[in-house]
XYZ file of C-alpha atoms in Angstrom:
697
model
C 4.791 -13.417 2.152
C 3.566 -10.326 0.364
C 1.334 -7.577 1.638
C -0.127 -5.481 -1.152
C -3.165 -3.303 -1.630
C -4.702 -1.958 -4.820
C -6.931 1.096 -4.781
C -9.110 2.638 -7.399
C -8.717 6.404 -7.813
C -11.937 6.923 -5.819
C -10.737 4.694 -2.983
C -7.427 6.549 -3.025
C -9.222 9.863 -2.584
C -11.214 8.415 0.323
C -7.971 7.166 1.857
C -6.436 10.644 1.654
C -9.569 12.173 3.124
C -9.354 9.728 6.031
C -5.734 10.705 6.601
C -6.667 14.366 6.567
C -9.427 13.702 9.055
C -7.040 11.725 11.224
C -4.919 14.764 11.890
C -7.720 17.271 11.880
C -6.467 19.205 8.903
C -8.198 20.108 5.753
C -11.582 21.673 6.476
C -11.688 25.287 7.653
C -13.805 26.076 10.704
C -14.434 29.493 12.287
C -13.151 28.065 15.566
C -9.669 28.059 14.047
C -9.766 31.866 13.984
C -10.261 31.959 17.749
C -7.659 29.317 18.577
C -5.115 31.055 16.313
C -5.673 34.491 17.878
C -2.806 34.234 20.432
C -0.403 33.401 17.617
C -1.676 36.360 15.596
C -1.096 38.696 18.543
C 2.485 37.436 18.931
C 3.096 38.243 15.255
C 2.440 41.967 15.957
C 6.135 42.117 16.825
C 7.718 44.611 14.367
C 10.548 42.125 13.645
C 7.977 39.753 12.220
C 6.173 42.504 10.300
C 9.394 43.533 8.568
C 9.260 40.265 6.620
C 6.157 41.553 4.821
C 6.759 45.065 3.409
C 3.074 45.746 2.708
C 1.886 44.823 6.190
C 4.838 46.610 7.805
C 3.605 49.854 6.224
C 0.147 49.147 7.682
C 1.740 48.364 11.067
C 3.672 51.663 10.972
C 0.504 53.531 9.967
C -1.376 51.911 12.849
C 1.301 52.983 15.316
C 1.261 56.540 13.909
C -2.524 56.927 14.095
C -2.452 55.499 17.622
C -0.132 58.332 18.649
C -2.591 60.886 17.220
C -5.508 59.078 18.870
C -3.761 59.540 22.222
C -2.446 63.094 21.760
C -5.447 64.535 19.905
C -8.324 62.127 20.517
C -11.499 62.139 18.461
C -14.041 59.447 17.614
C -12.837 59.367 13.998
C -9.113 59.112 14.860
C -9.659 56.433 17.522
C -11.812 54.303 15.201
C -9.314 54.619 12.343
C -6.480 53.552 14.679
C -8.492 50.573 15.965
C -9.396 49.319 12.507
C -5.865 49.743 11.187
C -4.657 47.537 14.020
C -7.406 45.080 13.138
C -6.080 45.054 9.571
C -2.630 44.028 10.807
C -4.136 41.536 13.246
C -6.319 39.915 10.596
C -3.309 39.589 8.287
C -1.411 37.868 11.094
C -4.489 35.737 11.768
C -4.484 34.421 8.203
C -0.884 33.258 8.582
C -1.477 31.924 12.109
C -4.494 29.876 11.001
C -2.521 28.438 8.084
C 0.315 27.465 10.419
C -2.119 26.225 13.063
C -3.653 23.748 10.631
C -0.351 21.876 10.742
C -0.174 21.791 14.546
C -2.488 18.793 14.870
C -0.522 16.826 12.309
C 2.774 17.798 13.952
C 1.424 16.635 17.302
C 0.348 13.348 15.751
C 3.828 12.903 14.314
C 5.478 13.766 17.626
C 3.507 10.995 19.276
C 5.004 8.605 16.748
C 8.502 9.598 17.891
C 9.472 7.295 20.681
C 12.645 7.349 22.700
C 14.055 3.939 21.901
C 16.998 1.861 22.985
C 18.796 0.581 19.906
C 20.609 -2.758 19.609
C 23.716 -1.583 17.792
C 26.079 -4.119 16.239
C 29.747 -3.737 17.115
C 32.691 -4.610 14.871
C 33.020 -8.098 16.401
C 29.342 -8.873 15.701
C 28.108 -8.517 19.268
C 25.259 -6.247 20.313
C 25.324 -3.203 22.562
C 22.322 -1.270 23.807
C 22.517 2.486 23.211
C 19.904 5.290 23.253
C 18.416 5.933 19.816
C 19.625 9.551 19.950
C 23.229 8.312 20.056
C 23.028 6.553 16.698
C 25.149 7.890 13.872
C 25.095 7.493 10.093
C 26.422 4.066 9.130
C 25.540 2.319 12.403
C 23.973 -1.138 12.080
C 21.095 -1.945 14.428
C 19.091 -5.123 14.970
C 15.303 -4.857 15.165
C 13.034 -7.821 15.888
C 9.279 -8.378 16.068
C 7.587 -6.012 18.505
C 10.466 -3.516 18.556
C 10.456 0.071 17.308
C 12.895 1.029 14.546
C 15.192 3.590 16.238
C 16.063 5.703 13.185
C 15.722 6.171 9.443
C 17.729 3.714 7.384
C 17.853 0.843 4.906
C 17.332 -2.835 5.613
C 20.630 -4.543 4.779
C 19.782 -7.994 6.090
C 16.509 -9.903 6.427
C 12.870 -9.305 5.613
C 10.038 -8.218 7.900
C 6.537 -6.777 8.006
C 6.442 -3.230 9.379
C 3.583 -1.178 10.844
C 3.893 2.371 9.419
C 0.443 3.554 10.526
C 1.921 6.162 12.886
C 3.503 7.900 9.883
C 1.209 7.174 6.928
C -2.140 6.497 8.615
C -2.359 3.243 6.641
C -3.262 0.329 8.932
C -2.111 -2.450 6.593
C 1.480 -3.590 7.334
C 4.105 -3.389 4.600
C 7.047 -5.548 3.621
C 10.602 -4.259 3.995
C 13.495 -6.362 2.752
C 17.161 -6.078 1.908
C 18.558 -5.948 -1.589
C 15.569 -4.359 -3.314
C 13.717 -1.113 -3.876
C 11.609 -1.660 -0.752
C 14.385 -1.449 1.789
C 13.893 1.990 3.374
C 12.455 2.144 6.903
C 11.386 5.141 8.978
C 12.288 5.731 12.597
C 9.306 5.352 14.930
C 7.652 2.557 12.953
C 7.274 -0.927 14.457
C 8.504 -4.294 13.199
C 5.666 -6.832 13.391
C 7.447 -10.007 12.360
C 10.870 -11.532 11.785
C 14.266 -9.871 12.256
C 16.101 -7.254 10.201
C 19.390 -5.402 10.362
C 19.031 -1.698 9.563
C 21.815 0.640 8.436
C 21.163 4.135 9.829
C 21.206 6.855 7.145
C 20.303 10.056 9.058
C 21.622 12.012 12.021
C 19.568 12.411 15.230
C 17.166 15.322 14.872
C 17.295 15.138 11.063
C 15.081 12.109 10.605
C 12.189 11.920 8.202
C 9.707 12.561 11.021
C 11.720 15.545 12.311
C 11.752 17.102 8.850
C 8.046 16.500 8.407
C 7.222 18.095 11.768
C 9.227 21.186 10.810
C 7.463 21.282 7.460
C 3.870 21.030 8.670
C 4.483 23.637 11.369
C 5.794 26.038 8.735
C 9.145 26.452 10.483
C 11.180 25.322 7.484
C 9.063 26.806 4.697
C 11.063 28.921 2.298
C 9.408 31.430 0.006
C 9.169 30.217 -3.560
C 10.613 32.197 -6.500
C 7.166 33.312 -7.695
C 6.208 34.283 -4.153
C 9.396 36.316 -3.789
C 8.764 37.994 -7.149
C 5.200 38.872 -6.138
C 6.446 40.210 -2.789
C 8.883 42.497 -4.634
C 6.057 43.681 -6.916
C 3.805 44.413 -3.928
C 6.639 46.268 -2.170
C 7.227 48.336 -5.311
C 3.538 49.236 -5.555
C 3.570 50.172 -1.873
C 6.500 52.547 -2.405
C 4.780 54.114 -5.432
C 1.543 54.714 -3.509
C 3.507 56.020 -0.522
C 5.192 58.605 -2.737
C 1.843 59.455 -4.313
C 0.219 60.045 -0.926
C 3.178 62.127 0.281
C 2.976 64.222 -2.886
C -0.758 64.659 -2.381
C -0.401 66.827 0.728
C 1.343 69.795 -0.987
C -1.337 69.743 -3.678
C -4.048 69.615 -1.009
C -2.450 72.529 0.868
C -2.228 74.575 -2.310
C -5.921 73.900 -2.950
C -6.825 74.977 0.578
C -7.855 71.519 1.726
C -4.932 70.275 3.763
C -5.469 66.715 4.960
C -4.697 65.283 8.382
C -2.023 62.622 8.814
C -4.750 60.199 9.918
C -6.686 60.647 6.661
C -3.539 60.309 4.546
C -2.587 57.161 6.437
C -6.052 55.705 5.859
C -5.750 56.544 2.166
C -2.353 54.879 1.909
C -3.531 51.680 3.632
C -6.543 51.473 1.342
C -4.495 52.120 -1.808
C -1.705 49.597 -1.258
C -2.494 45.907 -2.002
C -3.116 44.945 1.631
C -5.468 42.055 0.795
C -2.978 39.946 -1.150
C -0.134 41.177 1.055
C -1.987 39.834 4.088
C -2.884 36.484 2.492
C 0.265 35.738 0.470
C 2.057 33.806 3.197
C -1.107 31.911 4.152
C -1.608 30.801 0.534
C 1.916 29.320 0.413
C 1.576 27.539 3.755
C -1.849 26.187 2.805
C -0.430 24.800 -0.450
C 2.148 22.812 1.513
C -0.595 21.757 3.914
C -2.714 20.331 1.094
C 0.230 18.156 0.102
C 0.717 16.969 3.685
C -2.978 16.084 3.875
C -2.337 13.710 0.988
C 0.678 12.205 2.760
C 3.282 13.916 0.572
C 6.344 15.545 2.111
C 7.829 18.323 -0.011
C 11.352 19.274 0.976
C 10.919 22.728 -0.580
C 8.166 25.123 -1.542
C 9.947 25.531 -4.874
C 8.967 21.942 -5.722
C 5.287 22.600 -4.997
C 5.329 25.680 -7.182
C 7.237 23.874 -9.927
C 4.550 21.175 -9.891
C 2.059 23.819 -10.955
C 4.201 24.736 -13.971
C 5.085 21.179 -15.036
C 4.582 20.550 -18.751
C 5.920 16.975 -19.005
C 5.049 14.013 -16.772
C 7.183 10.871 -16.851
C 5.216 7.916 -15.503
C 6.346 4.348 -14.934
C 3.989 1.876 -16.555
C 4.009 -0.791 -13.855
C 2.103 0.209 -10.749
C 1.306 3.675 -12.087
C -0.602 3.292 -15.327
C -1.258 -0.432 -14.920
C -1.957 -2.435 -11.790
C 1.529 -3.901 -11.957
C 0.540 -7.556 -12.097
C -0.500 -9.063 -15.401
C -3.913 -10.696 -15.170
C -5.479 -13.528 -17.141
C -8.125 -12.062 -19.430
C -8.802 -14.749 -22.053
C -8.466 -18.508 -22.756
C -7.869 -19.398 -26.419
C -8.074 -23.155 -27.246
C -6.105 -24.572 -30.207
C -6.250 -27.794 -32.189
C -8.965 -30.198 -31.059
C -9.172 -28.807 -27.520
C -12.330 -27.025 -26.358
C -12.729 -24.080 -23.970
C -13.622 -26.514 -21.183
C -10.577 -28.713 -21.902
C -8.293 -25.689 -21.754
C -10.005 -24.318 -18.621
C -9.547 -27.585 -16.703
C -5.900 -27.945 -17.755
C -5.099 -24.275 -17.035
C -6.734 -24.535 -13.592
C -4.724 -27.619 -12.645
C -1.476 -26.033 -13.787
C -2.165 -22.909 -11.717
C -3.449 -24.314 -8.414
C 0.038 -24.305 -6.915
C 1.095 -21.080 -8.624
C 1.197 -18.448 -5.889
C 2.142 -15.610 -8.222
C -0.433 -12.878 -8.975
C -0.625 -14.177 -12.557
C -1.301 -17.725 -11.363
C -4.016 -16.601 -8.965
C -5.648 -14.516 -11.699
C -5.880 -17.599 -13.953
C -7.714 -19.583 -11.260
C -10.011 -16.610 -10.574
C -10.837 -16.197 -14.292
C -11.687 -19.883 -14.675
C -13.773 -19.927 -11.483
C -15.672 -16.840 -12.636
C -16.288 -17.783 -16.273
C -16.320 -21.600 -16.180
C -17.599 -22.336 -12.673
C -14.681 -24.583 -11.693
C -13.562 -24.627 -8.020
C -11.017 -22.021 -7.012
C -9.399 -24.352 -4.469
C -7.770 -27.763 -4.825
C -9.890 -30.741 -3.732
C -8.585 -33.583 -1.538
C -7.206 -35.621 -4.455
C -5.576 -32.575 -6.035
C -3.909 -31.701 -2.752
C -2.084 -35.061 -2.923
C -0.690 -34.200 -6.339
C 2.904 -33.159 -6.943
C 3.079 -29.470 -7.738
C 5.824 -28.249 -10.048
C 6.799 -24.648 -9.181
C 7.946 -22.070 -11.702
C 11.717 -21.573 -11.955
C 13.833 -19.245 -14.048
C 15.449 -22.308 -15.652
C 12.308 -24.207 -16.683
C 10.097 -21.110 -17.207
C 7.106 -23.385 -16.578
C 4.889 -24.470 -13.699
C 2.286 -27.184 -13.390
C 1.109 -30.350 -11.681
C 1.698 -34.120 -11.824
C -1.364 -36.086 -10.699
C -1.400 -39.824 -11.294
C -0.028 -40.414 -14.774
C -1.177 -36.992 -15.989
C 1.157 -34.032 -16.367
C -0.001 -30.477 -17.061
C 2.319 -27.545 -17.762
C 1.929 -23.859 -18.582
C 4.641 -21.337 -19.363
C 6.670 -19.492 -21.960
C 6.143 -20.588 -25.568
C 9.686 -21.839 -26.176
C 9.808 -23.773 -22.890
C 6.458 -25.513 -23.471
C 7.383 -26.276 -27.119
C 10.509 -28.070 -25.944
C 8.556 -29.959 -23.237
C 5.953 -31.094 -25.785
C 8.587 -32.263 -28.289
C 10.430 -34.225 -25.621
C 7.190 -36.169 -25.086
C 6.592 -36.961 -28.733
C 4.198 -34.131 -29.528
C 4.361 -31.060 -31.674
C 3.068 -27.508 -31.376
C 0.406 -26.656 -33.989
C 1.018 -23.696 -36.301
C -2.227 -22.223 -34.952
C -0.550 -21.892 -31.546
C 2.280 -19.833 -33.000
C -0.214 -17.500 -34.733
C -2.178 -16.973 -31.497
C 1.032 -16.326 -29.538
C 2.256 -13.764 -32.096
C -1.112 -11.993 -32.144
C -1.214 -11.683 -28.339
C 2.366 -10.364 -28.259
C 1.657 -7.757 -30.952
C -1.364 -6.555 -28.977
C 0.753 -5.937 -25.882
C -0.242 -9.074 -23.982
C 1.753 -11.978 -22.595
C 0.950 -15.478 -23.923
C 1.206 -18.576 -21.701
C 0.941 -21.881 -23.541
C -0.810 -24.786 -21.762
C 0.017 -28.409 -22.605
C -0.676 -31.820 -21.054
C 0.146 -35.496 -21.417
C -1.576 -38.565 -20.015
C 1.195 -41.115 -20.420
C 1.158 -40.744 -24.198
C 2.015 -37.977 -26.596
C 1.947 -34.431 -25.225
C -0.817 -32.212 -26.518
C -1.097 -28.423 -26.626
C -4.457 -27.328 -25.151
C -4.314 -23.622 -25.894
C -3.025 -20.226 -24.865
C -3.788 -18.004 -21.866
C -3.714 -14.271 -22.545
C -2.164 -12.227 -19.721
C -2.816 -8.516 -20.004
C -1.370 -5.486 -18.307
C -4.624 -4.022 -17.001
C -4.750 -0.238 -17.172
C -6.156 1.298 -13.995
C -9.712 2.627 -14.248
C -10.003 6.311 -15.027
C -6.397 6.732 -16.214
C -7.391 7.577 -19.788
C -9.723 10.327 -18.549
C -7.044 11.739 -16.236
C -4.506 11.845 -19.062
C -7.083 13.623 -21.222
C -7.454 16.239 -18.461
C -3.687 16.678 -18.344
C -3.646 17.152 -22.102
C -6.267 19.884 -21.709
C -3.923 21.554 -19.220
C -1.123 21.461 -21.795
C 0.822 18.710 -20.021
C 2.525 16.009 -22.051
C 2.495 12.479 -20.568
C 5.257 9.974 -21.290
C 5.039 6.331 -20.212
C 8.345 4.679 -19.280
C 8.597 0.897 -19.413
C 11.093 -1.888 -19.801
C 8.725 -3.724 -22.159
C 9.460 -4.223 -25.827
C 8.234 -1.512 -28.224
C 5.223 -3.529 -29.433
C 3.910 -4.099 -25.914
C 4.694 -0.538 -24.897
C 2.829 0.862 -27.915
C -0.281 -1.224 -27.211
C -0.452 -0.192 -23.552
C 0.274 3.457 -24.384
C -2.661 3.501 -26.818
C -4.933 1.799 -24.294
C -3.949 4.218 -21.508
C -4.088 7.322 -23.700
C -0.601 8.700 -22.959
C 1.023 11.074 -25.445
C 4.316 9.209 -25.845
C 6.253 6.245 -24.475
C 9.821 5.124 -23.904
C 10.262 1.362 -24.320
C 13.086 -0.850 -23.035
C 14.087 2.073 -20.828
C 17.349 2.012 -18.875
C 18.368 4.578 -16.192
C 20.516 6.486 -18.660
C 17.578 6.608 -21.105
C 15.397 8.271 -18.460
C 18.098 10.850 -17.773
C 18.525 11.593 -21.469
C 14.769 12.023 -21.921
C 14.517 14.437 -18.980
C 17.390 16.571 -20.277
C 15.887 16.621 -23.756
C 12.542 17.857 -22.415
C 14.218 20.466 -20.207
C 16.226 21.811 -23.147
C 12.916 22.802 -24.706
C 12.142 24.968 -21.682
C 9.756 22.485 -20.108
C 9.557 21.549 -16.448
C 9.615 17.780 -15.911
C 8.110 15.664 -13.126
C 8.680 11.969 -12.483
C 8.344 9.288 -9.820
C 10.814 6.642 -8.737
C 11.725 4.327 -5.873
C 14.995 2.598 -6.688
C 18.630 3.606 -6.368
C 18.846 3.562 -10.162
C 16.075 6.190 -10.261
C 18.056 8.617 -8.077
C 19.933 10.426 -10.909
C 16.700 11.013 -12.860
C 14.843 12.143 -9.714
C 17.606 14.636 -8.973
C 17.603 15.937 -12.560
C 13.815 16.386 -12.791
C 12.184 19.592 -11.586
C 9.674 17.652 -9.484
C 11.043 14.310 -8.306
C 8.594 12.263 -6.236
C 10.259 9.388 -4.381
C 8.203 6.542 -2.965
C 8.427 6.042 0.811
C 8.876 2.319 0.178
C 11.939 3.039 -1.931
C 15.587 3.359 -1.078
C 17.127 6.175 0.941
C 19.074 7.214 -2.154
C 15.824 7.809 -4.063
C 14.295 9.784 -1.184
C 17.369 11.968 -0.861
C 17.490 12.618 -4.619
C 13.828 13.644 -4.964
C 12.298 16.854 -3.664
C 9.086 15.140 -2.569
C 8.371 11.864 -0.771
C 5.021 10.093 -1.076
C 4.273 8.340 2.214
C 1.604 6.178 0.578
C 4.001 5.073 -2.185
C 1.261 5.594 -4.768
C 2.883 6.505 -8.111
C -0.382 7.877 -9.523
C -0.293 10.602 -6.863
C 2.081 12.524 -9.127
C -1.004 13.628 -11.057
C -2.584 14.941 -7.833
C 0.634 16.755 -6.931
C 0.541 18.585 -10.269
C -3.083 19.566 -9.606
C -2.186 20.854 -6.115
C 0.673 22.909 -7.579
C -1.634 24.400 -10.186
C -4.246 25.133 -7.521
C -1.596 27.005 -5.525
C -0.669 29.187 -8.508
C -4.303 29.764 -9.462
C -5.241 30.721 -5.897
C -2.402 33.213 -5.690
C -3.318 34.697 -9.064
C -7.036 34.853 -8.270
C -6.557 36.647 -4.948
C -4.014 39.030 -6.471
C -6.559 39.897 -9.168
C -9.240 40.400 -6.506
C -6.952 42.541 -4.348
C -5.998 44.894 -7.172
C -9.579 45.114 -8.445
C -11.188 45.964 -5.114
C -8.897 49.004 -4.696
C -10.980 50.662 -7.392
C -14.014 51.036 -5.128
C -11.837 52.490 -2.363
C -10.772 55.273 -4.728
C -14.425 56.155 -5.283
C -14.954 56.178 -1.505
C -11.939 58.105 -0.218
C -10.818 60.533 -2.927
C -14.180 62.308 -3.298
C -14.443 62.446 0.505
C -11.057 64.156 0.755
C -11.593 66.893 -1.848
C -15.324 67.300 -2.407
C -15.268 70.370 -0.141
C -12.909 72.126 -2.568
C -13.970 70.573 -5.842
C -17.734 70.117 -5.741
C -17.587 68.301 -9.074
C -15.985 65.311 -7.278
C -19.363 64.739 -5.632
C -20.409 63.020 -8.848
C -17.880 60.289 -8.049
C -19.658 59.550 -4.785
C -21.730 56.926 -6.587
C -22.263 54.975 -3.352
C -23.880 58.047 -1.781
C -21.783 57.779 1.352
C -23.020 60.032 4.155
C -19.984 62.166 5.066
C -16.262 62.306 4.261
C -15.464 60.760 7.647
C -17.969 57.913 7.233
C -16.645 57.248 3.711
C -13.022 57.008 4.865
C -13.857 54.937 7.947
C -16.091 52.579 5.921
C -13.289 51.983 3.413
C -10.798 51.207 6.211
C -13.243 48.818 7.911
C -13.965 47.020 4.647
C -10.233 46.783 3.973
C -9.822 44.913 7.265
C -12.901 42.685 7.085
C -12.256 41.485 3.535
C -9.041 39.852 4.765
C -10.990 37.737 7.271
C -13.608 36.916 4.647
C -10.940 35.622 2.255
C -9.015 33.482 4.785
C -11.127 30.336 4.074
C -10.564 30.724 0.321
C -6.818 31.242 0.796
C -6.577 28.095 2.927
C -8.926 25.915 0.915
C -7.650 27.135 -2.422
C -9.564 28.165 -5.517
C -11.311 25.180 -7.019
C -9.183 23.795 -9.821
C -10.706 22.637 -13.085
C -8.501 21.291 -15.871
C -8.606 23.863 -18.672
C -6.358 25.859 -20.958
C -4.434 28.952 -19.850
C -6.740 31.275 -21.818
C -9.822 29.763 -20.184
C -8.251 30.112 -16.736
C -7.425 33.771 -17.398
C -10.941 34.483 -18.643
C -12.484 32.818 -15.587
C -10.073 34.634 -13.279
C -10.970 38.048 -14.679
C -14.693 37.327 -14.713
C -15.009 35.861 -11.211
C -12.239 37.541 -9.211
C -11.647 40.650 -11.288
C -15.313 41.587 -11.600
C -16.009 40.272 -8.094
C -13.170 42.377 -6.746
C -14.754 45.489 -8.272
C -18.375 44.838 -7.278
C -17.986 43.511 -3.726
C -16.269 46.628 -2.258
C -18.971 48.929 -3.645
C -21.612 46.843 -1.918
C -19.554 46.239 1.220
C -18.508 49.860 1.785
C -22.081 51.050 1.163
C -23.486 48.621 3.761
C -20.818 49.536 6.301
C -21.509 53.229 5.736
C -25.161 52.665 6.652
C -23.996 51.612 10.115
C -21.037 53.961 10.497
C -23.130 57.074 9.794
C -25.055 56.327 13.005
C -21.942 56.901 15.145
C -21.913 60.364 16.736
C -19.149 62.524 15.296
C -18.952 60.421 12.111
C -22.327 60.613 10.347
């Protein structure tokens, strides 16, 4: 019994959207701001603020201005203090909303965790019932139909269908069996049929579900190298502006225009990159969240970031680039046989063939020749000959008639044993199909006399729709694609050309994959690959982004730094796009943050010194009413822009495959220019309202 499902890229996207909807993540709603407010208030704790140098300076400035608002109250001082606190609160809100988006998914996962009683096997083969939390690595447990698997592990005995909907959101059951690459099972999933023995591979509290809950809640998220580097840069800029503001007071005193601590604090907060400082953490959390929405568990933020910088993708041919099962695509008669003769013989030989290839032959003949897709009553009484590794043929014996289909050499021998011979035309057709990357199946029959070759069935590895276009997009992004296959070089070359990949590795063995990864990495490239078997583990560990299939072995999942719950190898392309979107979003908002400081200079600096240097009035291009309204308007805008950018930080900047130069040009045009223009407009509009406040205007 086999349970499989094939999806087109569009259906796959719909499936991911359904999963995202299932847990309530994905789409930003203003209601999330309100529900996340308690979490944002808790983050006002100075211990939490210390983790973000930029926002800690704002927090300290808020506390300082609050002291002045209490000891020497004025409308201006009180409003500045309030809006500085709002700035800190809104920064916390961005992080709280990002973390809150994972709460629903974490709750859904917690519901899948069930306290189970495990049937553990003892050394003498008997069973003992123990709580699931008491299981240890290496324990063997028995799970039968209707029972919940008590912990993560590998099936070491038996085969069963398993319901993984609580983890993956996919309602269709899956097959798990011992001795293959589909042996891994997840604690909390349910066995639907048969009996299996599972070897536990994780400790209690460290299961796959436990790790995923910690991930989606943000508890285990580590800052990535680029994020750390940007944090250091922002901290450095903050120190520079702090020194500049401190040095400004002696100059102001000398000029006879000494500034208050409140004004200097407002200036400092507006000068330092508060916007990106407030949103940086939210951007990282949201990037992880976008992966989780697509049922991918990343064990580190470094892997997500590395995905954005990947320059080489290693893709397995079977199941990734092609559908995995060769399909019948053409019937080629030889000798005196006609298309109809070959169709009837091929249908008979395939009626009992339960393989995907056999079913595809019957479907092709039913579709193109109108013959029944099911055996009639007489055909059901026939003797079916199944395919075996020894005979390399399958077929049917009905009455005195025998029909066979199979490998060329096997059918040639069968024909010769029955007094026939294989025409030279057959050999030419077989060679042509092989050179074009297909698989030839020769069909022959005998009706009590000499055996006769009817023709050849072409089996083709069908490339998934849209793959060529996706590889073209990757090429535009500067990413090299390499197809890995165990096929011979001729077949590999034909499929590579059809799929549009840049290179291929034929007759690949595990050590060949490892050598290829190391070779690419020596050139300074980051490499990503997928795998599911134990023999893929070394290559997954060596690659910069190793995506293990959830259906694979525990060894593969431990070696990789991402696990795809849907076990869809093509998702590697989506993971790269998500990584690039994360980097682009961070870069875009950093550009915007730095650019919008320019307008604040034009608002605050003239307001501070226009009384001494009248010429600075020319810089008041926004025509702000008074120095106090100008400073207060800049502080208010500085706070509100954080809230306005939260949806963009969580959703991410829309990613379009393009070159680095095009991305930079778009970044500067949209977010650089936008970062300059929007504050001028925003501060001017706020000033129109602020000037109406008594004591300000």
